[in-house]
Coordinates of N, CA and C in Angstrom, one line a residue:
X1 N 9.5 8.9 5.8 CA 9.6 7.5 6.2 C 11.0 7.1 6.2
X2 N 11.5 6.8 7.3 CA 12.9 6.5 7.4 C 13.2 5.0 7.5
X3 N 14.4 4.6 7.2 CA 14.8 3.2 7.3 C 16.0 2.9 6.5
X4 N 16.6 1.8 6.8 CA 17.8 1.4 6.0 C 17.4 1.0 4.6
X5 N 18.1 1.5 3.6 CA 17.7 1.3 2.3 C 18.9 0.7 1.5
X6 N 19.0 -0.6 1.5 CA 20.0 -1.3 0.7 C 19.4 -2.2 -0.3
X7 N 18.2 -2.0 -0.7 CA 17.5 -2.9 -1.7 C 18.2 -2.7 -3.0
X8 N 18.3 -3.8 -3.8 CA 19.0 -3.7 -5.1 C 18.1 -3.0 -6.1
X9 N 18.5 -1.8 -6.4 CA 17.7 -0.9 -7.3 C 17.9 -1.3 -8.7
X10 N 18.8 -2.2 -9.0 CA 18.9 -2.7 -10.4 C 18.0 -3.9 -10.7
X11 N 17.3 -4.3 -9.7 CA 16.4 -5.4 -9.8 C 15.4 -5.2 -10.9
X12 N 15.1 -6.2 -11.7 CA 14.2 -6.0 -12.9 C 12.8 -5.9 -12.5
X13 N 12.4 -6.1 -11.3 CA 11.0 -6.0 -10.9 C 10.5 -4.6 -10.9
X14 N 11.4 -3.6 -10.9 CA 11.0 -2.2 -10.8 C 10.3 -1.8 -12.1
X15 N 9.2 -1.1 -11.9 CA 8.5 -0.6 -13.1 C 9.1 0.8 -13.4
X16 N 9.2 1.0 -14.7 CA 9.6 2.4 -15.2 C 8.4 3.3 -15.2
X17 N 7.2 2.7 -15.1 CA 6.0 3.6 -15.1 C 5.9 4.4 -13.8
X18 N 5.6 5.6 -14.0 CA 5.3 6.4 -12.8 C 3.9 6.3 -12.4
X19 N 3.5 6.3 -11.1 CA 2.1 6.3 -10.8 C 1.4 7.4 -11.5
X20 N 0.3 7.2 -12.0 CA -0.5 8.1 -12.8 C -0.4 7.8 -14.3
X21 N 0.6 7.0 -14.7 CA 0.6 6.6 -16.1 C -0.4 5.5 -16.3
X22 N -1.0 5.4 -17.5 CA -1.9 4.3 -17.8 C -1.1 3.0 -18.0
X23 N -1.6 1.9 -17.6 CA -1.0 0.6 -17.9 C -1.3 0.2 -19.3
X24 N -0.3 -0.5 -19.9 CA -0.6 -1.0 -21.2 C -1.4 -2.3 -21.2
X25 N -1.6 -2.8 -20.0 CA -2.3 -4.1 -19.8 C -3.8 -3.8 -19.9
X26 N -4.5 -4.4 -20.8 CA -5.9 -4.1 -21.0 C -6.8 -4.6 -19.9
X27 N -6.2 -5.5 -19.0 CA -7.0 -6.0 -17.9 C -7.3 -4.9 -16.8
X28 N -6.5 -3.8 -16.9 CA -6.6 -2.8 -15.8 C -7.3 -1.6 -16.4
X29 N -8.1 -0.9 -15.5 CA -8.7 0.3 -15.9 C -7.6 1.4 -15.9
X30 N -7.7 2.3 -16.8 CA -6.8 3.4 -16.9 C -7.0 4.4 -15.7
X31 N -5.9 5.1 -15.3 CA -5.9 6.0 -14.2 C -7.1 6.9 -14.3
X32 N -7.4 7.5 -15.5 CA -8.5 8.4 -15.6 C -9.9 7.8 -15.4
X33 N -9.9 6.4 -15.4 CA -11.2 5.7 -15.1 C -11.6 5.9 -13.6
X34 N -10.7 6.4 -12.8 CA -10.9 6.5 -11.4 C -11.2 8.0 -11.0
X35 N -11.6 8.8 -12.0 CA -11.8 10.2 -11.7 C -12.9 10.4 -10.6
X36 N -14.0 9.7 -10.6 CA -15.0 9.9 -9.6 C -14.5 9.5 -8.2
X37 N -13.8 8.4 -8.1 CA -13.2 8.0 -6.8 C -12.2 9.0 -6.3
X38 N -11.4 9.5 -7.2 CA -10.4 10.5 -6.9 C -11.0 11.8 -6.4
X39 N -12.1 12.2 -7.0 CA -12.8 13.5 -6.6 C -13.4 13.3 -5.2
X40 N -13.7 12.1 -4.8 CA -14.3 11.9 -3.5 C -13.3 11.8 -2.3
X41 N -12.0 11.8 -2.6 CA -11.0 11.7 -1.6 C -11.0 12.9 -0.7
X42 N -10.6 12.7 0.6 CA -10.3 13.8 1.5 C -9.1 14.5 1.0
X43 N -8.8 15.7 1.6 CA -7.6 16.4 1.2 C -6.3 15.6 1.5
X44 N -6.3 14.9 2.7 CA -5.2 14.1 3.0 C -5.0 12.9 2.1
X45 N -6.1 12.2 1.8 CA -6.0 11.1 0.9 C -5.6 11.5 -0.5
X46 N -6.1 12.7 -1.0 CA -5.6 13.2 -2.3 C -4.1 13.5 -2.3
X47 N -3.7 14.2 -1.2 CA -2.3 14.6 -1.1 C -1.4 13.4 -1.2
X48 N -1.7 12.4 -0.4 CA -0.9 11.2 -0.3 C -1.0 10.4 -1.6
X49 N -2.2 10.0 -2.1 CA -2.3 9.1 -3.2 C -2.0 9.7 -4.6
X50 N -2.3 11.0 -4.7 CA -2.2 11.6 -6.1 C -1.0 12.6 -6.2
X51 N -0.5 13.0 -5.0 CA 0.7 14.0 -5.1 C 1.9 13.4 -4.4
X52 N 1.9 12.1 -4.2 CA 3.0 11.4 -3.5 C 3.4 11.9 -2.2
X53 N 2.4 12.3 -1.4 CA 2.6 12.9 -0.1 C 2.9 11.8 1.0
X54 N 3.3 12.3 2.1 CA 3.5 11.4 3.3 C 2.7 12.1 4.5
X55 N 1.9 11.3 5.1 CA 1.2 11.8 6.3 C 2.1 11.7 7.5
X56 N 1.8 12.5 8.6 CA 2.6 12.5 9.8 C 2.6 11.1 10.5
X57 N 3.7 10.7 11.0 CA 3.8 9.4 11.8 C 3.0 9.6 13.1
X58 N 2.4 8.5 13.5 CA 1.6 8.4 14.7 C 0.4 9.2 14.7
X59 N 0.1 10.0 13.7 CA -1.1 10.8 13.6 C -1.9 10.4 12.4
X60 N -2.1 9.1 12.3 CA -2.9 8.6 11.2 C -3.7 7.4 11.7
X61 N -4.7 7.1 10.9 CA -5.8 6.2 11.4 C -5.4 4.7 11.6
X62 N -4.4 4.2 10.8 CA -4.3 2.8 10.8 C -2.9 2.3 11.4
X63 N -2.0 3.1 11.8 CA -0.7 2.6 12.3 C -0.9 1.6 13.4
X64 N -1.9 1.9 14.3 CA -2.1 1.0 15.4 C -3.3 0.1 15.3
X65 N -3.9 -0.1 14.1 CA -5.0 -0.9 13.9 C -4.6 -2.4 14.2
X66 N -5.3 -3.1 15.1 CA -4.9 -4.4 15.5 C -5.9 -5.5 15.1
X67 N -7.1 -5.1 14.6 CA -8.1 -6.1 14.3 C -7.7 -6.9 13.0
X68 N -8.2 -8.1 12.9 CA -7.9 -8.9 11.7 C -8.7 -8.3 10.5
X69 N -8.1 -8.3 9.3 CA -8.7 -7.9 8.1 C -7.7 -7.6 7.0
X70 N -8.2 -6.9 6.0 CA -7.3 -6.6 4.9 C -7.3 -5.1 4.6
X71 N -6.3 -4.6 3.9 CA -6.1 -3.2 3.6 C -6.2 -3.1 2.1
X72 N -7.1 -2.2 1.6 CA -7.3 -2.0 0.2 C -6.9 -0.6 -0.2
X73 N -6.7 -0.4 -1.5 CA -6.4 0.9 -2.1 C -7.6 1.8 -1.9
X74 N -7.5 2.9 -1.3 CA -8.6 3.8 -1.0 C -9.3 4.3 -2.3
X75 N -8.5 4.3 -3.4 CA -9.1 4.8 -4.7 C -9.8 3.6 -5.5
X76 N -9.0 2.5 -5.7 CA -9.5 1.5 -6.6 C -10.1 0.3 -5.9
X77 N -9.9 0.1 -4.6 CA -10.4 -1.0 -3.9 C -9.5 -2.3 -4.1
X78 N -8.4 -2.1 -4.7 CA -7.5 -3.3 -4.9 C -7.0 -3.8 -3.5
X79 N -7.1 -5.2 -3.3 CA -6.6 -5.8 -2.1 C -5.1 -5.7 -2.1
X80 N -4.5 -5.1 -1.0 CA -3.1 -4.9 -1.0 C -2.3 -5.6 0.1
X81 N -2.8 -5.5 1.4 CA -2.1 -6.0 2.5 C -3.1 -6.7 3.5
X82 N -2.6 -7.6 4.3 CA -3.4 -8.3 5.3 C -2.8 -8.0 6.7
X83 N -3.7 -8.0 7.7 CA -3.3 -7.8 9.1 C -2.4 -9.0 9.5
X84 N -2.5 -10.1 8.8 CA -1.6 -11.3 9.1 C -0.1 -10.9 8.9
X85 N 0.1 -10.0 8.0 CA 1.5 -9.6 7.7 C 1.9 -8.2 8.2
X86 N 1.1 -7.7 9.1 CA 1.3 -6.3 9.7 C 2.1 -6.5 10.9
X87 N 3.0 -5.5 11.2 CA 3.8 -5.5 12.4 C 4.0 -4.1 12.9
X88 N 4.4 -4.0 14.2 CA 4.7 -2.6 14.7 C 6.2 -2.4 14.5
X89 N 6.4 -1.5 13.5 CA 7.8 -1.1 13.2 C 8.4 0.0 14.1
X90 N 7.5 0.6 14.8 CA 7.9 1.7 15.7 C 8.0 3.0 14.9
X91 N 7.6 3.0 13.6 CA 7.8 4.2 12.8 C 6.6 5.1 12.8
X92 N 5.4 4.6 13.3 CA 4.2 5.4 13.3 C 3.4 5.3 12.0
X93 N 3.8 4.4 11.1 CA 3.0 4.2 9.9 C 2.6 2.7 9.8
X94 N 1.5 2.3 9.2 CA 1.2 0.9 9.0 C 2.4 0.2 8.3
X95 N 2.9 -0.9 8.8 CA 4.0 -1.6 8.2 C 3.6 -3.0 8.0
X96 N 4.0 -3.6 6.9 CA 3.8 -4.9 6.5 C 5.0 -5.6 6.0
X97 N 5.2 -6.9 6.2 CA 6.4 -7.5 5.7 C 6.2 -8.1 4.3
X98 N 5.0 -8.2 3.9 CA 4.7 -8.6 2.5 C 3.3 -8.2 2.1
X99 N 3.1 -8.1 0.8 CA 1.8 -7.7 0.3 C 0.8 -9.0 0.3
X100 N -0.4 -8.7 0.4 CA -1.4 -9.8 0.3 C -1.5 -10.2 -1.1
X101 N -1.5 -9.3 -2.0 CA -1.6 -9.6 -3.5 C -0.5 -8.8 -4.2
X102 N 0.7 -9.5 -4.3 CA 1.8 -8.8 -5.0 C 1.5 -8.3 -6.4
X103 N 0.6 -9.0 -7.1 CA 0.2 -8.5 -8.4 C -0.5 -7.1 -8.4
X104 N -0.9 -6.7 -7.3 CA -1.6 -5.4 -7.2 C -0.6 -4.3 -6.7
X105 N 0.7 -4.6 -6.7 CA 1.7 -3.6 -6.2 C 2.7 -3.3 -7.3
X106 N 3.0 -2.0 -7.5 CA 4.1 -1.6 -8.4 C 5.2 -1.0 -7.5
X107 N 6.4 -1.5 -7.8 CA 7.6 -1.0 -7.1 C 8.4 -0.2 -8.1
X108 N 8.8 1.1 -7.8 CA 9.6 1.9 -8.7 C 10.6 2.7 -7.9
X109 N 11.7 3.0 -8.6 CA 12.7 3.8 -8.0 C 12.2 5.2 -7.8
X110 N 12.6 5.7 -6.6 CA 12.1 7.1 -6.2 C 13.3 7.9 -5.8
X111 N 13.9 8.6 -6.7 CA 15.1 9.4 -6.3 C 14.6 10.6 -5.4
X112 N 15.3 10.9 -4.4 CA 15.0 12.0 -3.5 C 16.2 12.6 -2.9
X113 N 16.1 13.6 -2.0 CA 17.2 14.3 -1.4 C 18.1 13.4 -0.5
X114 N 17.6 12.2 -0.1 CA 18.4 11.4 0.8 C 18.8 10.1 0.0
X115 N 18.8 10.1 -1.3 CA 19.1 8.9 -2.1 C 17.9 8.3 -2.7
X116 N 18.1 7.2 -3.3 CA 17.0 6.5 -4.1 C 16.3 5.6 -3.1
X117 N 15.0 5.7 -3.1 CA 14.1 4.8 -2.3 C 13.3 3.9 -3.3
X118 N 12.5 3.0 -2.7 CA 11.6 2.3 -3.5 C 10.2 2.7 -3.2
X119 N 9.5 3.3 -4.2 CA 8.1 3.7 -4.0 C 7.2 2.5 -4.2
X120 N 6.2 2.4 -3.5 CA 5.1 1.4 -3.6 C 3.9 2.2 -4.1
X121 N 3.3 1.7 -5.2 CA 2.1 2.2 -5.7 C 1.1 1.1 -6.0
X122 N -0.2 1.4 -6.1 CA -1.1 0.3 -6.5 C -1.1 0.2 -8.0
X123 N -1.3 -1.1 -8.4 CA -1.2 -1.4 -9.9 C -2.2 -0.7 -10.7
X124 N -3.5 -0.8 -10.3 CA -4.6 -0.4 -11.1 C -4.7 1.1 -11.1
X125 N -4.9 1.7 -9.9 CA -5.1 3.2 -9.8 C -3.8 4.0 -9.8
X126 N -2.7 3.3 -9.6 CA -1.4 4.0 -9.5 C -1.4 5.0 -8.3
X127 N -2.1 4.6 -7.3 CA -2.1 5.4 -6.1 C -0.7 5.3 -5.4
X128 N -0.2 6.4 -5.0 CA 1.1 6.3 -4.1 C 0.6 5.8 -2.8
X129 N 1.3 4.7 -2.3 CA 1.0 4.1 -1.1 C 2.0 4.4 0.0
X130 N 3.3 4.4 -0.3 CA 4.4 4.5 0.6 C 5.7 4.1 0.0
X131 N 6.5 3.5 0.9 CA 7.9 3.1 0.4 C 8.2 1.7 1.0
X132 N 9.2 1.1 0.4 CA 9.7 -0.2 0.8 C 11.1 -0.1 1.3
X133 N 11.4 -0.7 2.5 CA 12.7 -0.6 3.1 C 13.1 -2.0 3.5
X134 N 14.4 -2.2 3.7 CA 14.9 -3.4 4.3 C 14.6 -3.3 5.8
X135 N 14.3 -4.5 6.4 CA 14.0 -4.6 7.8 C 14.4 -6.0 8.3
X136 N 15.5 -6.1 8.9 CA 16.1 -7.4 9.2 C 15.2 -8.3 10.2
X137 N 14.3 -7.6 10.9 CA 13.5 -8.4 11.9 C 12.2 -8.9 11.4
X138 N 12.0 -9.1 10.1 CA 10.8 -9.6 9.6 C 11.1 -10.9 8.8
X139 N 10.1 -11.7 8.6 CA 10.3 -13.0 7.8 C 10.9 -12.8 6.4
X140 N 10.6 -11.6 5.8 CA 11.0 -11.3 4.4 C 12.2 -10.4 4.4
X141 N 12.6 -9.8 5.6 CA 13.6 -8.8 5.7 C 13.2 -7.5 5.0
X142 N 11.9 -7.3 4.9 CA 11.4 -6.1 4.2 C 10.3 -5.4 5.1
X143 N 10.2 -4.1 4.9 CA 9.1 -3.4 5.5 C 8.4 -2.5 4.5
X144 N 7.2 -2.8 4.2 CA 6.3 -2.0 3.4 C 5.7 -0.9 4.3
X145 N 6.3 0.3 4.3 CA 5.9 1.4 5.1 C 4.8 2.2 4.4
X146 N 3.5 2.1 4.8 CA 2.4 2.6 4.0 C 1.8 3.8 4.7
X147 N 1.2 4.7 4.0 CA 0.4 5.8 4.5 C -1.1 5.3 4.7
X148 N -1.6 5.6 5.9 CA -3.0 5.2 6.2 C -3.9 5.8 5.3
X149 N -3.6 7.1 4.9 CA -4.5 7.8 4.0 C -4.7 7.1 2.6
X150 N -3.8 6.2 2.2 CA -3.9 5.5 1.0 C -4.6 4.2 1.1
X151 N -4.9 3.8 2.3 CA -5.5 2.5 2.6 C -6.9 2.6 3.2
X152 N -7.7 1.7 2.9 CA -9.0 1.5 3.6 C -8.9 0.1 4.3
X153 N -9.3 0.0 5.6 CA -9.2 -1.2 6.3 C -10.6 -1.9 6.2
X154 N -10.6 -3.1 5.9 CA -11.9 -3.9 5.9 C -11.7 -5.0 6.9
X155 N -12.5 -4.9 8.0 CA -12.4 -5.9 9.1 C -12.8 -7.3 8.6
X156 N -12.2 -8.3 9.2 CA -12.5 -9.7 8.7 C -13.9 -10.0 8.7
X157 N -14.7 -9.5 9.7 CA -16.1 -9.8 9.8 C -17.0 -9.1 8.8
X158 N -16.4 -8.2 8.0 CA -17.1 -7.4 7.0 C -16.6 -7.8 5.6
X159 N -15.7 -8.7 5.5 CA -15.2 -9.1 4.1 C -16.2 -9.5 3.1
X160 N -17.1 -10.4 3.5 CA -18.2 -10.9 2.7 C -19.1 -9.7 2.2
X161 N -19.5 -8.9 3.2 CA -20.4 -7.8 3.0 C -19.8 -6.8 2.0
X162 N -18.5 -6.6 2.1 CA -17.8 -5.5 1.3 C -17.3 -6.1 -0.1
X163 N -17.6 -7.4 -0.3 CA -17.1 -7.9 -1.6 C -15.8 -8.6 -1.6
X164 N -15.2 -8.8 -0.5 CA -13.9 -9.4 -0.4 C -13.9 -10.8 0.3
X165 N -15.0 -11.5 0.1 CA -15.2 -12.8 0.7 C -14.1 -13.9 0.5
X166 N -13.4 -13.7 -0.7 CA -12.4 -14.7 -1.0 C -11.3 -14.7 0.1
X167 N -11.2 -13.7 0.9 CA -10.1 -13.6 1.9 C -10.6 -14.0 3.3
X168 N -11.9 -14.3 3.4 CA -12.4 -14.7 4.7 C -11.7 -15.9 5.4
X169 N -11.4 -16.9 4.5 CA -10.8 -18.1 5.1 C -9.5 -17.9 5.9
X170 N -8.8 -16.9 5.5 CA -7.5 -16.7 6.2 C -7.7 -16.2 7.6
X171 N -8.9 -15.8 7.9 CA -9.2 -15.2 9.3 C -10.2 -16.1 10.0
X172 N -10.5 -17.3 9.5 CA -11.5 -18.2 10.2 C -11.3 -18.4 11.6
X173 N -10.1 -18.7 12.0 CA -9.8 -19.0 13.5 C -9.8 -17.7 14.3
X174 N -9.8 -16.5 13.7 CA -9.8 -15.3 14.5 C -11.2 -14.7 14.7
X175 N -12.2 -15.2 14.0 CA -13.5 -14.7 14.2 C -14.3 -15.4 15.2

């Protein structure tokens, strides 16, 4: 996943915890509480969420998904992103300019061969989701570049049925 990366890596919001570590917060299930869900992942989902993989651009399920709805962690079901904040970044991966639920996102420094990036993981399951980049053409100047394999899309008309009814109101005018 490419992009301009000038985000302040000294920012105190970054977690020192690596995805896969248990949270000290007793409100969250420990990573190993998701063993059953992890075992049911496809090979691609496992590679992305558990091994910090990246799926190919333009050859993934959700990069061009245009229906209204929310995106949840494929492992834990944590609400992460909304179609209201999704945009076409031209990269071939689902891109959002802000999370639906910032409390469900962990940002951490991710050193790599091309410098330090910002990795995005889910708070509860510690699933690797993708990376955060600067993007001057969005309302937040940010691009959350996510892997489809880490996300499950819940269409707006299925939110109640799937247990995410609290998000239905944001899509009322679109149904």
